[in-house]
């Protein structure tokens, strides 16, 4: 699903110092249950129709019960997220205001007090940019395993992503998932706006993969590049399955323009068997087939021209912002944006 965050925090001058009201944060989480899987151990090897009917009944009952709780779960998740973000925001702004008030007292109030020129009842208010960091444990959450790095460049919006986000965020969705050629094709259509020839279905052999049940996707952010690794349990071509685990990997150099980042693949896509290798003839066929498909999926040039924001148009209101800083190092990818026109952005 998707989660949206709306927050406000008022900062004002009370006549002697800068103060801030508690942050008001609202979150909305929209997720939908796609499927429920049932796995049971049978004493007999032949399950039979009765066992299958029992499984179907259990599956329908489980699906219905979970669906009944989905709205409640979304509300609870949104409440917890809002509380966490508000707490982070209050703590961070308090530190900033403490430093600001110290400088104000030293450079503004004390000199004016000596001259008896401190204005009485002066006030001001201003909207400020907000920097939100989500932290958490490395496993079982979408948070980063360590705090955000020190800020080096200031802008209107700052996004810092940790490499663990990719594996943690997608782990629950991708673990053991069966992906078809249509799924890989749709990814390119959504991200790039078109489908490479090798991924098109017309006249090609239908194929699919079963992703690894433990760690299907890993990412590494380092030295200005992104390394991606996908692990598969099996490969199926025209209905014939080979349950031989393998992995494919690709590295991208990130080129940041003002409007959006672009990605250039470094070298070729890497292929590796993760278990017992097949015989030479089968190995050559499977490896060649997999490389042909994943070279197209991990294209030499990747960009996100096909993506559209909820407000419509390519990237929507983000077109009103330009990237002024991008840095990939030590597991973090930091991007800083500057608004071209803050009024249009609002």
XYZ file of C-alpha atoms in Angstrom, residues 54-329:
276
model
C -10.616 -28.227 3.302
C -7.647 -26.076 2.304
C -9.860 -23.862 0.170
C -12.328 -23.408 3.020
C -9.534 -22.544 5.455
C -8.057 -20.127 2.954
C -11.378 -18.354 2.378
C -12.040 -18.142 6.124
C -8.521 -16.802 6.828
C -8.788 -14.292 4.002
C -12.134 -13.044 5.287
C -10.958 -12.740 8.900
C -7.838 -10.823 7.943
C -9.832 -8.524 5.663
C -12.101 -7.662 8.597
C -9.063 -6.453 10.545
C -7.363 -4.565 7.701
C -8.995 -1.168 8.376
C -8.191 -1.419 12.076
C -4.583 -2.397 11.320
C -4.170 0.544 8.937
C -5.525 2.963 11.549
C -3.200 1.599 14.233
C -0.188 1.773 11.902
C -1.024 5.358 10.913
C -1.403 6.425 14.554
C 1.914 4.878 15.560
C 3.696 6.416 12.560
C 2.296 9.889 13.308
C 3.347 9.626 16.956
C 6.863 8.502 16.020
C 7.352 11.208 13.394
C 6.005 13.941 15.669
C 8.382 12.879 18.434
C 11.367 12.884 16.070
C 10.359 16.281 14.724
C 9.886 17.848 18.168
C 13.242 16.543 19.361
C 15.141 17.726 16.303
C 13.546 21.170 16.202
C 14.200 21.612 19.941
C 17.915 21.101 19.331
C 17.894 23.569 16.440
C 16.029 26.201 18.459
C 18.379 25.810 21.408
C 21.331 26.659 19.171
C 19.425 29.498 17.497
C 18.329 31.049 20.808
C 21.870 30.919 22.135
C 23.092 32.890 19.127
C 20.119 35.289 19.311
C 20.857 36.011 22.967
C 24.537 36.572 22.281
C 24.244 38.619 19.088
C 20.847 40.329 19.476
C 19.354 40.533 22.973
C 22.471 41.181 25.050
C 23.812 44.008 22.845
C 20.355 45.647 22.734
C 19.888 45.232 26.480
C 23.077 47.185 27.066
C 21.637 49.970 24.939
C 18.114 49.640 26.414
C 16.747 49.107 22.909
C 15.129 45.689 23.219
C 11.770 45.900 21.373
C 8.737 45.212 23.552
C 6.225 42.604 22.398
C 7.904 41.959 19.063
C 6.817 38.809 17.275
C 7.380 36.951 14.057
C 6.377 33.649 12.517
C 7.822 31.659 9.673
C 7.345 28.378 7.905
C 10.372 26.160 8.025
C 11.569 23.197 6.008
C 11.134 19.860 7.751
C 13.644 16.996 7.788
C 12.109 13.674 8.770
C 14.182 10.579 9.498
C 12.646 7.161 10.134
C 14.855 4.892 12.206
C 14.443 1.339 13.401
C 15.988 -2.098 13.731
C 17.744 -3.578 10.719
C 15.623 -6.720 10.462
C 11.853 -6.721 10.283
C 11.417 -3.004 9.683
C 11.860 -0.405 6.977
C 14.079 1.775 9.173
C 17.820 2.189 8.759
C 20.173 0.361 11.162
C 21.992 3.557 12.134
C 21.219 7.290 12.516
C 21.136 9.695 9.593
C 24.551 11.043 8.573
C 25.497 14.628 9.349
C 23.800 17.168 7.096
C 26.228 18.893 4.734
C 24.022 20.773 2.265
C 20.792 22.566 3.114
C 17.740 22.741 0.874
C 13.944 22.798 0.982
C 13.491 19.021 0.917
C 16.038 16.377 1.840
C 15.644 12.645 1.243
C 18.116 10.201 2.797
C 17.724 6.516 1.911
C 19.634 3.652 3.483
C 20.542 0.591 1.444
C 18.664 -1.653 3.878
C 15.436 0.075 2.832
C 15.300 -1.909 -0.423
C 15.618 -5.351 1.129
C 13.523 -4.529 4.240
C 10.773 -2.704 2.380
C 10.333 -5.321 -0.330
C 11.199 -8.444 1.662
C 7.654 -9.194 2.791
C 6.269 -8.666 -0.702
C 8.953 -10.530 -2.671
C 9.897 -13.471 -0.445
C 9.105 -16.668 -2.275
C 6.945 -14.790 -4.768
C 6.260 -16.172 -8.223
C 7.007 -13.527 -10.867
C 6.040 -14.025 -14.500
C 7.362 -12.428 -17.667
C 4.320 -10.133 -17.532
C 5.392 -8.863 -14.077
C 8.889 -7.971 -15.303
C 7.385 -6.299 -18.362
C 5.007 -4.218 -16.241
C 7.857 -2.958 -14.046
C 9.543 -1.425 -17.073
C 6.304 0.025 -18.363
C 5.632 1.736 -15.026
C 9.165 3.034 -14.446
C 10.445 3.803 -17.936
C 7.269 4.172 -19.958
C 8.159 1.399 -22.450
C 9.106 -2.294 -22.534
C 12.432 -3.651 -23.911
C 12.146 -6.108 -26.785
C 13.552 -9.044 -24.782
C 10.778 -8.637 -22.182
C 7.885 -8.441 -24.617
C 5.635 -11.487 -24.728
C 4.698 -11.615 -28.399
C 6.322 -14.686 -29.978
C 8.616 -15.275 -27.007
C 8.764 -18.257 -24.691
C 6.608 -17.738 -21.555
C 8.817 -17.827 -18.472
C 8.738 -17.130 -14.761
C 10.905 -17.291 -11.650
C 10.321 -18.147 -8.005
C 12.179 -15.680 -5.768
C 14.227 -16.726 -2.767
C 12.154 -17.230 0.395
C 14.662 -15.555 2.752
C 16.536 -12.771 0.953
C 15.151 -12.113 -2.544
C 16.620 -8.616 -3.011
C 19.682 -6.812 -1.684
C 21.075 -3.358 -2.434
C 24.384 -1.690 -1.654
C 24.964 2.078 -1.772
C 28.682 2.838 -2.104
C 31.207 4.927 -4.021
C 28.571 6.810 -5.990
C 26.893 3.647 -7.284
C 24.085 1.232 -6.461
C 24.614 -2.551 -6.527
C 21.509 -4.752 -6.862
C 21.301 -8.511 -6.276
C 18.284 -10.765 -6.916
C 18.124 -14.399 -5.752
C 15.864 -16.958 -7.418
C 14.830 -20.439 -6.280
C 13.778 -21.709 -9.690
C 13.298 -20.832 -13.350
C 10.367 -22.015 -15.478
C 10.389 -21.885 -19.306
C 7.338 -22.951 -21.312
C 5.967 -24.904 -18.352
C 9.194 -26.781 -17.547
C 10.717 -25.890 -14.188
C 14.350 -26.092 -13.088
C 14.565 -25.873 -9.290
C 18.199 -24.755 -9.302
C 18.838 -21.604 -7.225
C 20.734 -18.780 -8.928
C 21.333 -15.049 -8.596
C 21.705 -12.101 -10.944
C 23.425 -8.841 -10.048
C 23.865 -5.435 -11.640
C 25.687 -2.249 -10.628
C 24.610 1.257 -11.612
C 26.423 4.544 -11.622
C 24.016 7.307 -10.550
C 24.059 10.469 -12.643
C 22.073 13.251 -11.021
C 20.578 15.967 -13.173
C 18.429 18.836 -11.939
C 15.161 17.093 -12.713
C 15.774 13.450 -11.738
C 18.508 10.841 -11.270
C 19.513 8.566 -14.133
C 21.306 5.252 -13.886
C 24.047 3.817 -16.115
C 24.842 0.132 -15.737
C 28.468 -0.698 -14.990
C 29.737 -3.747 -16.919
C 27.495 -6.720 -17.677
C 24.836 -8.393 -15.558
C 26.466 -11.048 -13.348
C 25.039 -14.587 -13.089
C 25.843 -17.153 -10.385
C 24.544 -20.595 -9.424
C 23.722 -20.829 -5.709
C 23.517 -24.621 -5.467
C 24.406 -27.688 -7.475
C 25.089 -26.734 -11.068
C 23.192 -28.537 -13.862
C 24.898 -30.496 -16.606
C 26.892 -28.510 -19.173
C 24.179 -28.438 -21.866
C 21.403 -27.418 -19.474
C 23.661 -24.887 -17.760
C 24.482 -23.173 -21.047
C 20.816 -22.987 -22.046
C 19.500 -21.751 -18.675
C 22.299 -19.264 -18.093
C 21.950 -17.854 -21.601
C 18.184 -17.532 -21.249
C 18.383 -15.873 -17.816
C 21.082 -13.418 -18.889
C 19.089 -12.447 -21.993
C 16.052 -11.595 -19.857
C 17.834 -9.901 -16.979
C 20.112 -7.862 -19.245
C 16.903 -6.373 -20.580
C 15.393 -5.984 -17.097
C 18.569 -4.370 -15.724
C 18.887 -2.116 -18.764
C 22.102 -0.229 -19.586
C 20.278 3.075 -19.199
C 17.606 3.343 -16.518
C 15.460 6.384 -15.844
C 12.039 7.073 -14.354
C 10.281 8.989 -17.099
C 7.233 6.738 -16.892
C 6.456 7.397 -13.247
C 3.644 9.790 -12.392
C 2.880 11.427 -9.080
C -0.665 11.288 -7.652
C -1.317 14.887 -8.728
C -0.758 13.888 -12.350
C 1.927 14.390 -14.933
C 5.436 12.983 -14.940
C 6.640 13.375 -11.359
C 3.794 15.798 -10.645
C 4.698 18.659 -8.310
C 8.283 17.434 -7.987
C 8.827 19.157 -11.319
C 8.753 22.364 -9.269
C 11.931 21.234 -7.508
C 15.508 20.790 -8.657
C 18.208 18.550 -7.257
C 21.125 20.557 -5.859
C 23.021 17.737 -4.149
C 23.277 13.951 -4.467
C 25.745 11.738 -2.634
C 26.039 7.932 -2.331
C 28.457 6.623 0.276
